GROMACS .gro file of N, CA, C and O in nm:
model
  544
    1MET      N    1   0.815   1.624   0.700
    1MET     CA    2   0.693   1.546   0.712
    1MET      C    3   0.698   1.437   0.606
    1MET      O    4   0.731   1.462   0.490
    2ALA      N    5   0.663   1.318   0.647
    2ALA     CA    6   0.659   1.204   0.555
    2ALA      C    7   0.539   1.117   0.591
    2ALA      O    8   0.498   1.112   0.706
    3ALA      N    9   0.486   1.049   0.490
    3ALA     CA   10   0.366   0.966   0.508
    3ALA      C   11   0.390   0.828   0.451
    3ALA      O   12   0.487   0.803   0.379
    4LEU      N   13   0.299   0.736   0.484
    4LEU     CA   14   0.302   0.603   0.423
    4LEU      C   15   0.234   0.610   0.288
    4LEU      O   16   0.119   0.654   0.277
    5SER      N   17   0.301   0.563   0.186
    5SER     CA   18   0.241   0.565   0.052
    5SER      C   19   0.152   0.444   0.028
    5SER      O   20   0.075   0.441  -0.067
    6ALA      N   21   0.163   0.342   0.114
    6ALA     CA   22   0.082   0.220   0.102
    6ALA      C   23   0.059   0.164   0.241
    6ALA      O   24   0.129   0.198   0.336
    7ASP      N   25  -0.040   0.076   0.253
    7ASP     CA   26  -0.067   0.011   0.382
    7ASP      C   27   0.053  -0.072   0.425
    7ASP      O   28   0.119  -0.136   0.344
    8LEU      N   29   0.079  -0.070   0.555
    8LEU     CA   30   0.177  -0.158   0.615
    8LEU      C   31   0.096  -0.265   0.687
    8LEU      O   32   0.040  -0.242   0.793
    9VAL      N   33   0.085  -0.382   0.625
    9VAL     CA   34  -0.014  -0.482   0.667
    9VAL      C   35   0.033  -0.565   0.786
    9VAL      O   36  -0.044  -0.586   0.879
   10HIS      N   37   0.156  -0.612   0.787
   10HIS     CA   38   0.205  -0.694   0.899
   10HIS      C   39   0.341  -0.641   0.943
   10HIS      O   40   0.444  -0.692   0.902
   11CYS      N   41   0.339  -0.542   1.027
   11CYS     CA   42   0.462  -0.486   1.083
   11CYS      C   43   0.493  -0.565   1.210
   11CYS      O   44   0.411  -0.573   1.301
   12THR      N   45   0.609  -0.628   1.215
   12THR     CA   46   0.643  -0.717   1.326
   12THR      C   47   0.730  -0.645   1.431
   12THR      O   48   0.775  -0.533   1.408
   13ILE      N   49   0.756  -0.711   1.541
   13ILE     CA   50   0.828  -0.650   1.652
   13ILE      C   51   0.964  -0.595   1.609
   13ILE      O   52   1.038  -0.661   1.539
   14GLN      N   53   0.988  -0.471   1.646
   14GLN     CA   54   1.107  -0.392   1.617
   14GLN      C   55   1.131  -0.366   1.468
   14GLN      O   56   1.238  -0.317   1.431
   15GLN      N   57   1.031  -0.393   1.385
   15GLN     CA   58   1.041  -0.357   1.244
   15GLN      C   59   1.022  -0.207   1.230
   15GLN      O   60   0.928  -0.151   1.285
   16PRO      N   61   1.113  -0.139   1.159
   16PRO     CA   62   1.096   0.005   1.139
   16PRO      C   63   0.972   0.035   1.055
   16PRO      O   64   0.938  -0.039   0.963
   17VAL      N   65   0.907   0.144   1.089
   17VAL     CA   66   0.797   0.197   1.008
   17VAL      C   67   0.860   0.301   0.916
   17VAL      O   68   0.911   0.402   0.964
   18ILE      N   69   0.859   0.273   0.788
   18ILE     CA   70   0.926   0.362   0.692
   18ILE      C   71   0.821   0.446   0.620
   18ILE      O   72   0.746   0.396   0.536
   19PHE      N   73   0.818   0.574   0.656
   19PHE     CA   74   0.728   0.670   0.593
   19PHE      C   75   0.800   0.717   0.467
   19PHE      O   76   0.892   0.798   0.473
   20ASP      N   77   0.759   0.664   0.353
   20ASP     CA   78   0.835   0.680   0.230
   20ASP      C   79   0.789   0.794   0.139
   20ASP      O   80   0.859   0.829   0.045
   21ALA      N   81   0.675   0.852   0.166
   21ALA     CA   82   0.623   0.961   0.083
   21ALA      C   83   0.659   1.094   0.150
   21ALA      O   84   0.587   1.144   0.236
   22VAL      N   85   0.772   1.151   0.112
   22VAL     CA   86   0.821   1.273   0.175
   22VAL      C   87   0.743   1.394   0.124
   22VAL      O   88   0.727   1.413   0.004
   23LYS      N   89   0.694   1.473   0.218
   23LYS     CA   90   0.619   1.596   0.186
   23LYS      C   91   0.708   1.718   0.203
   23LYS      O   92   0.708   1.807   0.121
   24VAL      N   93   0.783   1.722   0.314
   24VAL     CA   94   0.877   1.830   0.343
   24VAL      C   95   0.998   1.767   0.410
   24VAL      O   96   0.982   1.688   0.504
   25ASN      N   97   1.118   1.801   0.362
   25ASN     CA   98   1.240   1.747   0.423
   25ASN      C   99   1.349   1.853   0.416
   25ASN      O  100   1.458   1.831   0.363
   26GLN      N  101   1.317   1.968   0.471
   26GLN     CA  102   1.411   2.080   0.470
   26GLN      C  103   1.535   2.042   0.549
   26GLN      O  104   1.525   1.999   0.664
   27GLY      N  105   1.650   2.052   0.489
   27GLY     CA  106   1.774   2.013   0.553
   27GLY      C  107   1.812   1.868   0.528
   27GLY      O  108   1.922   1.826   0.559
   28GLY      N  109   1.718   1.788   0.475
   28GLY     CA  110   1.747   1.649   0.440
   28GLY      C  111   1.778   1.560   0.559
   28GLY      O  112   1.851   1.462   0.545
   29LEU      N  113   1.722   1.589   0.677
   29LEU     CA  114   1.753   1.510   0.796
   29LEU      C  115   1.677   1.378   0.802
   29LEU      O  116   1.715   1.288   0.877
   30TYR      N  117   1.570   1.365   0.724
   30TYR     CA  118   1.492   1.241   0.723
   30TYR      C  119   1.532   1.156   0.604
   30TYR      O  120   1.539   1.205   0.491
   31ASN      N  121   1.557   1.028   0.628
   31ASN     CA  122   1.594   0.933   0.523
   31ASN      C  123   1.472   0.845   0.493
   31ASN      O  124   1.440   0.756   0.572
   32PRO      N  125   1.405   0.867   0.378
   32PRO     CA  126   1.284   0.790   0.347
   32PRO      C  127   1.310   0.646   0.305
   32PRO      O  128   1.217   0.567   0.297
   33VAL      N  129   1.434   0.608   0.284
   33VAL     CA  130   1.468   0.469   0.251
   33VAL      C  131   1.471   0.385   0.379
   33VAL      O  132   1.425   0.271   0.381
   34HIS      N  133   1.523   0.444   0.487
   34HIS     CA  134   1.536   0.371   0.613
   34HIS      C  135   1.436   0.417   0.720
   34HIS      O  136   1.423   0.353   0.824
   35GLY      N  137   1.369   0.531   0.696
   35GLY     CA  138   1.271   0.582   0.792
   35GLY      C  139   1.332   0.646   0.914
   35GLY      O  140   1.269   0.652   1.020
   36VAL      N  141   1.454   0.698   0.902
   36VAL     CA  142   1.529   0.750   1.017
   36VAL      C  143   1.550   0.900   1.003
   36VAL      O  144   1.587   0.950   0.897
   37PHE      N  145   1.528   0.972   1.115
   37PHE     CA  146   1.560   1.114   1.126
   37PHE      C  147   1.692   1.125   1.201
   37PHE      O  148   1.705   1.070   1.310
   38ARG      N  149   1.791   1.194   1.145
   38ARG     CA  150   1.923   1.207   1.208
   38ARG      C  151   1.950   1.354   1.239
   38ARG      O  152   1.947   1.439   1.149
   39ALA      N  153   1.979   1.383   1.366
   39ALA     CA  154   2.007   1.520   1.409
   39ALA      C  155   2.137   1.571   1.350
   39ALA      O  156   2.237   1.498   1.346
   40ASN      N  157   2.136   1.697   1.308
   40ASN     CA  158   2.258   1.757   1.254
   40ASN      C  159   2.316   1.863   1.348
   40ASN      O  160   2.425   1.913   1.326
   41VAL      N  161   2.242   1.898   1.454
   41VAL     CA  162   2.292   1.987   1.558
   41VAL      C  163   2.240   1.938   1.693
   41VAL      O  164   2.135   1.873   1.700
   42ASN      N  165   2.313   1.968   1.800
   42ASN     CA  166   2.266   1.938   1.935
   42ASN      C  167   2.147   2.029   1.964
   42ASN      O  168   2.151   2.148   1.935
   43GLY      N  169   2.042   1.972   2.022
   43GLY     CA  170   1.929   2.056   2.057
   43GLY      C  171   1.806   1.977   2.096
   43GLY      O  172   1.808   1.855   2.107
   44THR      N  173   1.698   2.051   2.116
   44THR     CA  174   1.569   1.995   2.151
   44THR      C  175   1.487   1.979   2.024
   44THR      O  176   1.472   2.075   1.948
   45TYR      N  177   1.437   1.860   2.003
   45TYR     CA  178   1.361   1.827   1.883
   45TYR      C  179   1.221   1.782   1.921
   45TYR      O  180   1.199   1.726   2.028
   46ILE      N  181   1.128   1.806   1.830
   46ILE     CA  182   0.990   1.761   1.848
   46ILE      C  183   0.954   1.666   1.735
   46ILE      O  184   0.987   1.691   1.618
   47PHE      N  185   0.888   1.557   1.773
   47PHE     CA  186   0.840   1.458   1.676
   47PHE      C  187   0.692   1.436   1.700
   47PHE      O  188   0.648   1.426   1.815
   48THR      N  189   0.616   1.428   1.593
   48THR     CA  190   0.474   1.397   1.603
   48THR      C  191   0.443   1.284   1.506
   48THR      O  192   0.512   1.268   1.405
   49ALA      N  193   0.341   1.209   1.537
   49ALA     CA  194   0.295   1.104   1.447
   49ALA      C  195   0.144   1.094   1.458
   49ALA      O  196   0.087   1.110   1.566
   50THR      N  197   0.083   1.070   1.345
   50THR     CA  198  -0.058   1.034   1.339
   50THR      C  199  -0.065   0.902   1.264
   50THR      O  200  -0.012   0.890   1.154
   51LEU      N  201  -0.126   0.803   1.327
   51LEU     CA  202  -0.137   0.670   1.268
   51LEU      C  203  -0.283   0.630   1.260
   51LEU      O  204  -0.360   0.659   1.352
   52SER      N  205  -0.320   0.561   1.152
   52SER     CA  206  -0.458   0.517   1.130
   52SER      C  207  -0.462   0.367   1.107
   52SER      O  208  -0.367   0.309   1.053
   53VAL      N  209  -0.576   0.309   1.146
   53VAL     CA  210  -0.596   0.166   1.124
   53VAL      C  211  -0.742   0.142   1.087
   53VAL      O  212  -0.832   0.211   1.137
   54SER      N  213  -0.764   0.048   0.997
   54SER     CA  214  -0.899   0.014   0.952
   54SER      C  215  -0.970  -0.072   1.058
   54SER      O  216  -0.906  -0.127   1.147
   55PRO      N  217  -1.102  -0.086   1.047
   55PRO     CA  218  -1.177  -0.164   1.146
   55PRO      C  219  -1.122  -0.306   1.166
   55PRO      O  220  -1.075  -0.370   1.072
   56ASN      N  221  -1.129  -0.351   1.291
   56ASN     CA  222  -1.090  -0.486   1.332
   56ASN      C  223  -0.941  -0.515   1.314
   56ASN      O  224  -0.902  -0.630   1.293
   57ASN      N  225  -0.860  -0.411   1.320
   57ASN     CA  226  -0.714  -0.424   1.316
   57ASN      C  227  -0.656  -0.343   1.431
   57ASN      O  228  -0.727  -0.270   1.499
   58ASN      N  229  -0.525  -0.354   1.452
   58ASN     CA  230  -0.463  -0.282   1.561
   58ASN      C  231  -0.320  -0.242   1.527
   58ASN      O  232  -0.262  -0.290   1.430
   59PHE      N  233  -0.264  -0.153   1.609
   59PHE     CA  234  -0.122  -0.121   1.601
   59PHE      C  235  -0.069  -0.087   1.740
   59PHE      O  236  -0.141  -0.036   1.825
   60HIS      N  237   0.058  -0.120   1.760
   60HIS     CA  238   0.135  -0.084   1.878
   60HIS      C  239   0.272  -0.042   1.825
   60HIS      O  240   0.349  -0.126   1.779
   61VAL      N  241   0.298   0.089   1.829
   61VAL     CA  242   0.415   0.146   1.764
   61VAL      C  243   0.483   0.243   1.860
   61VAL      O  244   0.416   0.313   1.936
   62ALA      N  245   0.616   0.248   1.856
   62ALA     CA  246   0.691   0.338   1.944
   62ALA      C  247   0.787   0.426   1.865
   62ALA      O  248   0.841   0.384   1.763
   63PHE      N  249   0.806   0.548   1.914
   63PHE     CA  250   0.921   0.628   1.874
   63PHE      C  251   1.040   0.573   1.949
   63PHE      O  252   1.030   0.544   2.069
   64VAL      N  253   1.153   0.556   1.881
   64VAL     CA  254   1.275   0.509   1.946
   64VAL      C  255   1.390   0.603   1.912
   64VAL      O  256   1.388   0.672   1.809
   65LYS      N  257   1.489   0.601   2.001
   65LYS     CA  258   1.606   0.687   1.985
   65LYS      C  259   1.732   0.601   1.987
   65LYS      O  260   1.759   0.533   2.086
   66ASN      N  261   1.802   0.598   1.876
   66ASN     CA  262   1.932   0.532   1.858
   66ASN      C  263   1.929   0.379   1.856
   66ASN      O  264   2.007   0.319   1.785
   67THR      N  265   1.842   0.315   1.933
   67THR     CA  266   1.828   0.169   1.928
   67THR      C  267   1.680   0.134   1.929
   67THR      O  268   1.598   0.209   1.983
   68ALA      N  269   1.646   0.021   1.870
   68ALA     CA  270   1.507  -0.019   1.855
   68ALA      C  271   1.438  -0.047   1.988
   68ALA      O  272   1.315  -0.054   1.993
   69ASP      N  273   1.514  -0.060   2.096
   69ASP     CA  274   1.452  -0.087   2.226
   69ASP      C  275   1.455   0.035   2.321
   69ASP      O  276   1.416   0.024   2.436
   70ASN      N  277   1.498   0.150   2.272
   70ASN     CA  278   1.503   0.272   2.353
   70ASN      C  279   1.381   0.359   2.320
   70ASN      O  280   1.390   0.456   2.245
   71GLU      N  281   1.267   0.323   2.379
   71GLU     CA  282   1.141   0.391   2.349
   71GLU      C  283   1.135   0.528   2.413
   71GLU      O  284   1.167   0.544   2.530
   72ILE      N  285   1.092   0.627   2.333
   72ILE     CA  286   1.073   0.762   2.385
   72ILE      C  287   0.929   0.810   2.365
   72ILE      O  288   0.894   0.921   2.406
   73GLY      N  289   0.846   0.730   2.304
   73GLY     CA  290   0.705   0.763   2.283
   73GLY      C  291   0.631   0.640   2.236
   73GLY      O  292   0.693   0.542   2.192
   74TYR      N  293   0.498   0.643   2.245
   74TYR     CA  294   0.420   0.523   2.218
   74TYR      C  295   0.283   0.561   2.163
   74TYR      O  296   0.221   0.658   2.208
   75LEU      N  297   0.236   0.485   2.066
   75LEU     CA  298   0.102   0.500   2.009
   75LEU      C  299   0.040   0.362   1.992
   75LEU      O  300   0.108   0.270   1.947
   76TYR      N  301  -0.087   0.349   2.027
   76TYR     CA  302  -0.152   0.220   2.009
   76TYR      C  303  -0.300   0.238   1.978
   76TYR      O  304  -0.362   0.339   2.010
   77ALA      N  305  -0.354   0.139   1.914
   77ALA     CA  306  -0.498   0.127   1.889
   77ALA      C  307  -0.529  -0.021   1.887
   77ALA      O  308  -0.465  -0.099   1.817
   78ASP      N  309  -0.626  -0.061   1.969
   78ASP     CA  310  -0.665  -0.202   1.975
   78ASP      C  311  -0.783  -0.228   1.882
   78ASP      O  312  -0.847  -0.135   1.831
   79ASN      N  313  -0.809  -0.356   1.856
   79ASN     CA  314  -0.914  -0.397   1.763
   79ASN      C  315  -1.050  -0.341   1.803
   79ASN      O  316  -1.101  -0.373   1.910
   80LEU      N  317  -1.106  -0.261   1.716
   80LEU     CA  318  -1.244  -0.212   1.730
   80LEU      C  319  -1.308  -0.219   1.593
   80LEU      O  320  -1.239  -0.219   1.491
   81ASN      N  321  -1.437  -0.216   1.590
   81ASN     CA  322  -1.510  -0.226   1.463
   81ASN      C  323  -1.531  -0.087   1.401
   81ASN      O  324  -1.637  -0.058   1.348
   82ILE      N  325  -1.429   0.000   1.412
   82ILE     CA  326  -1.434   0.134   1.355
   82ILE      C  327  -1.294   0.173   1.307
   82ILE      O  328  -1.195   0.113   1.348
   83TRP      N  329  -1.287   0.274   1.222
   83TRP     CA  330  -1.158   0.332   1.187
   83TRP      C  331  -1.105   0.406   1.309
   83TRP      O  332  -1.181   0.475   1.379
   84ILE      N  333  -0.976   0.392   1.336
   84ILE     CA  334  -0.914   0.460   1.450
   84ILE      C  335  -0.795   0.541   1.400
   84ILE      O  336  -0.716   0.494   1.319
   85GLU      N  337  -0.784   0.663   1.452
   85GLU     CA  338  -0.669   0.747   1.425
   85GLU      C  339  -0.617   0.798   1.558
   85GLU      O  340  -0.694   0.847   1.641
   86ARG      N  341  -0.488   0.782   1.581
   86ARG     CA  342  -0.424   0.827   1.705
   86ARG      C  343  -0.306   0.917   1.670
   86ARG      O  344  -0.239   0.897   1.569
   87SER      N  345  -0.281   1.013   1.757
   87SER     CA  346  -0.167   1.104   1.740
   87SER      C  347  -0.093   1.120   1.871
   87SER      O  348  -0.151   1.106   1.979
   88THR      N  349   0.036   1.151   1.861
   88THR     CA  350   0.116   1.182   1.979
   88THR      C  351   0.227   1.278   1.939
   88THR      O  352   0.262   1.290   1.821
   89THR      N  353   0.282   1.344   2.041
   89THR     CA  354   0.395   1.434   2.024
   89THR      C  355   0.500   1.398   2.128
   89THR      O  356   0.467   1.372   2.244
   90VAL      N  357   0.626   1.397   2.085
   90VAL     CA  358   0.738   1.366   2.173
   90VAL      C  359   0.841   1.477   2.160
   90VAL      O  360   0.873   1.519   2.048
   91MET      N  361   0.893   1.523   2.274
   91MET     CA  362   1.001   1.620   2.272
   91MET      C  363   1.121   1.553   2.339
   91MET      O  364   1.108   1.492   2.446
   92THR      N  365   1.238   1.564   2.274
   92THR     CA  366   1.357   1.499   2.327
   92THR      C  367   1.481   1.578   2.290
   92THR      O  368   1.480   1.656   2.193
   93HIS      N  369   1.587   1.559   2.366
   93HIS     CA  370   1.715   1.621   2.333
   93HIS      C  371   1.793   1.522   2.246
   93HIS      O  372   1.799   1.403   2.277
   94LEU      N  373   1.852   1.574   2.139
   94LEU     CA  374   1.937   1.493   2.052
   94LEU      C  375   2.073   1.559   2.038
   94LEU      O  376   2.084   1.682   2.034
   95ALA      N  377   2.175   1.476   2.032
   95ALA     CA  378   2.310   1.522   1.999
   95ALA      C  379   2.332   1.497   1.850
   95ALA      O  380   2.261   1.417   1.787
   96VAL      N  381   2.431   1.563   1.793
   96VAL     CA  382   2.463   1.543   1.652
   96VAL      C  383   2.480   1.393   1.626
   96VAL      O  384   2.551   1.324   1.700
   97GLY      N  385   2.411   1.342   1.526
   97GLY     CA  386   2.421   1.200   1.489
   97GLY      C  387   2.318   1.110   1.554
   97GLY      O  388   2.300   0.997   1.511
   98ASP      N  389   2.250   1.158   1.660
   98ASP     CA  390   2.142   1.078   1.719
   98ASP      C  391   2.033   1.056   1.617
   98ASP      O  392   2.007   1.142   1.531
   99GLU      N  393   1.967   0.941   1.627
   99GLU     CA  394   1.863   0.905   1.531
   99GLU      C  395   1.731   0.874   1.602
   99GLU      O  396   1.731   0.817   1.711
  100VAL      N  397   1.622   0.910   1.537
  100VAL     CA  398   1.488   0.880   1.586
  100VAL      C  399   1.410   0.818   1.472
  100VAL      O  400   1.418   0.862   1.357
  101TRP      N  401   1.334   0.710   1.502
  101TRP     CA  402   1.246   0.648   1.405
  101TRP      C  403   1.134   0.579   1.480
  101TRP      O  404   1.128   0.586   1.603
  102MET      N  405   1.044   0.514   1.409
  102MET     CA  406   0.935   0.441   1.472
  102MET      C  407   0.950   0.292   1.442
  102MET      O  408   0.994   0.255   1.333
  103VAL      N  409   0.913   0.210   1.542
  103VAL     CA  410   0.915   0.065   1.526
  103VAL      C  411   0.783   0.007   1.576
  103VAL      O  412   0.718   0.065   1.662
  104CYS      N  413   0.747  -0.107   1.520
  104CYS     CA  414   0.630  -0.179   1.570
  104CYS      C  415   0.672  -0.260   1.692
  104CYS      O  416   0.782  -0.311   1.699
  105LEU      N  417   0.580  -0.270   1.788
  105LEU     CA  418   0.606  -0.344   1.911
  105LEU      C  419   0.543  -0.482   1.909
  105LEU      O  420   0.556  -0.558   2.004
  106GLY      N  421   0.474  -0.513   1.804
  106GLY     CA  422   0.407  -0.640   1.783
  106GLY      C  423   0.338  -0.634   1.648
  106GLY      O  424   0.345  -0.532   1.579
  107ASP      N  425   0.273  -0.741   1.608
  107ASP     CA  426   0.206  -0.744   1.478
  107ASP      C  427   0.107  -0.628   1.469
  107ASP      O  428   0.014  -0.618   1.549
  108SER      N  429   0.131  -0.540   1.375
  108SER     CA  430   0.052  -0.417   1.361
  108SER      C  431   0.016  -0.393   1.216
  108SER      O  432   0.084  -0.440   1.125
  109ARG      N  433  -0.091  -0.316   1.198
  109ARG     CA  434  -0.132  -0.272   1.065
  109ARG      C  435  -0.144  -0.120   1.069
  109ARG      O  436  -0.201  -0.065   1.162
  110LEU      N  437  -0.091  -0.054   0.966
  110LEU     CA  438  -0.104   0.091   0.952
  110LEU      C  439  -0.158   0.121   0.814
  110LEU      O  440  -0.116   0.061   0.715
  111GLU      N  441  -0.249   0.215   0.808
  111GLU     CA  442  -0.310   0.251   0.681
  111GLU      C  443  -0.227   0.357   0.609
  111GLU      O  444  -0.179   0.452   0.671
  112GLY      N  445  -0.213   0.338   0.480
  112GLY     CA  446  -0.138   0.431   0.397
  112GLY      C  447  -0.229   0.508   0.303
  112GLY      O  448  -0.338   0.548   0.340
  113ASN      N  449  -0.189   0.522   0.179
  113ASN     CA  450  -0.257   0.605   0.082
  113ASN      C  451  -0.384   0.540   0.030
  113ASN      O  452  -0.381   0.437  -0.034
  114TYR      N  453  -0.495   0.605   0.057
  114TYR     CA  454  -0.622   0.560  -0.001
  114TYR      C  455  -0.663   0.645  -0.119
  114TYR      O  456  -0.747   0.608  -0.197
  115ASN      N  457  -0.606   0.765  -0.131
  115ASN     CA  458  -0.631   0.855  -0.244
  115ASN      C  459  -0.779   0.874  -0.273
  115ASN      O  460  -0.821   0.878  -0.388
  116HIS      N  461  -0.858   0.882  -0.169
  116HIS     CA  462  -1.001   0.909  -0.188
  116HIS      C  463  -1.018   1.051  -0.238
  116HIS      O  464  -0.989   1.146  -0.165
  117SER      N  465  -1.064   1.067  -0.358
  117SER     CA  466  -1.078   1.201  -0.413
  117SER      C  467  -1.178   1.285  -0.335
  117SER      O  468  -1.167   1.405  -0.325
  118TRP      N  469  -1.275   1.220  -0.274
  118TRP     CA  470  -1.378   1.295  -0.201
  118TRP      C  471  -1.329   1.347  -0.067
  118TRP      O  472  -1.382   1.441  -0.012
  119GLU      N  473  -1.225   1.286  -0.009
  119GLU     CA  474  -1.181   1.333   0.122
  119GLU      C  475  -1.057   1.421   0.115
  119GLU      O  476  -1.030   1.498   0.205
  120GLY      N  477  -0.978   1.408   0.011
  120GLY     CA  478  -0.861   1.491  -0.007
  120GLY      C  479  -0.743   1.457   0.083
  120GLY      O  480  -0.644   1.527   0.083
  121ALA      N  481  -0.752   1.351   0.163
  121ALA     CA  482  -0.645   1.318   0.257
  121ALA      C  483  -0.530   1.244   0.190
  121ALA      O  484  -0.418   1.250   0.235
  122GLY      N  485  -0.560   1.172   0.081
  122GLY     CA  486  -0.455   1.097   0.013
  122GLY      C  487  -0.377   1.010   0.109
  122GLY      O  488  -0.433   0.934   0.186
  123ASP      N  489  -0.245   1.025   0.107
  123ASP     CA  490  -0.161   0.939   0.190
  123ASP      C  491  -0.132   0.997   0.328
  123ASP      O  492  -0.037   0.958   0.393
  124TYR      N  493  -0.216   1.086   0.374
  124TYR     CA  494  -0.196   1.142   0.508
  124TYR      C  495  -0.263   1.060   0.617
  124TYR      O  496  -0.271   1.102   0.731
  125HIS      N  497  -0.310   0.942   0.588
  125HIS     CA  498  -0.372   0.857   0.690
  125HIS      C  499  -0.273   0.826   0.802
  125HIS      O  500  -0.312   0.821   0.918
  126SER      N  501  -0.148   0.803   0.768
  126SER     CA  502  -0.043   0.779   0.868
  126SER      C  503   0.079   0.859   0.826
  126SER      O  504   0.128   0.845   0.714
  127HIS      N  505   0.124   0.947   0.917
  127HIS     CA  506   0.239   1.032   0.884
  127HIS      C  507   0.318   1.071   1.008
  127HIS      O  508   0.272   1.056   1.121
  128ILE      N  509   0.439   1.119   0.983
  128ILE     CA  510   0.533   1.157   1.089
  128ILE      C  511   0.592   1.293   1.055
  128ILE      O  512   0.607   1.328   0.938
  129THR      N  513   0.626   1.368   1.160
  129THR     CA  514   0.693   1.497   1.144
  129THR      C  515   0.799   1.507   1.251
  129THR      O  516   0.780   1.465   1.364
  130GLY      N  517   0.914   1.566   1.215
  130GLY     CA  518   1.019   1.593   1.312
  130GLY      C  519   1.087   1.724   1.279
  130GLY      O  520   1.105   1.756   1.162
  131PHE      N  521   1.123   1.800   1.383
  131PHE     CA  522   1.190   1.927   1.359
  131PHE      C  523   1.267   1.973   1.482
  131PHE      O  524   1.238   1.933   1.595
  132LEU      N  525   1.366   2.059   1.458
  132LEU     CA  526   1.445   2.119   1.564
  132LEU      C  527   1.367   2.233   1.624
  132LEU      O  528   1.324   2.324   1.555
  133LEU      N  529   1.346   2.226   1.755
  133LEU     CA  530   1.278   2.335   1.827
  133LEU      C  531   1.378   2.441   1.870
  133LEU      O  532   1.356   2.561   1.851
  134SER      N  533   1.492   2.395   1.925
  134SER     CA  534   1.589   2.490   1.979
  134SER      C  535   1.727   2.425   1.981
  134SER      O  536   1.745   2.318   2.038
  135ALA      N  537   1.825   2.491   1.918
  135ALA     CA  538   1.962   2.442   1.921
  135ALA      C  539   2.026   2.477   2.055
  135ALA      O  540   1.988   2.577   2.118
  136ASP      N  541   2.122   2.395   2.100
  136ASP     CA  542   2.192   2.423   2.226
  136ASP      C  543   2.279   2.546   2.213
  136ASP      O  544   2.328   2.580   2.111
   0.00000   0.00000   0.00000
């Protein structure tokens, strides 16, 4: 599990979303420098993401596999005058060395660490999780 440590204010088309605040990285399959999860065994993997955006902003973001244009999942929130939080789950088969990450599909904003002591959420406003469900 990894989260955004700061707001991503202008994420442009095919720009990777790099969740840099690692919470759990058992096996070291997630690279927080590049924002990429790399499979180490053939199998079925599950990825989840929760993304947040402040009022009057939007995001259009996709899970991709191996190339920035190979979409396997999608999350979006359009401009509204409220805070929006969206989540999705994707299940896919990966071979050893396959990579999964998230990219923006257009100018997007994602909320990162607000560290509000009263809410306790810290940098969990936008986060990603990936794990092996079943090896082949």
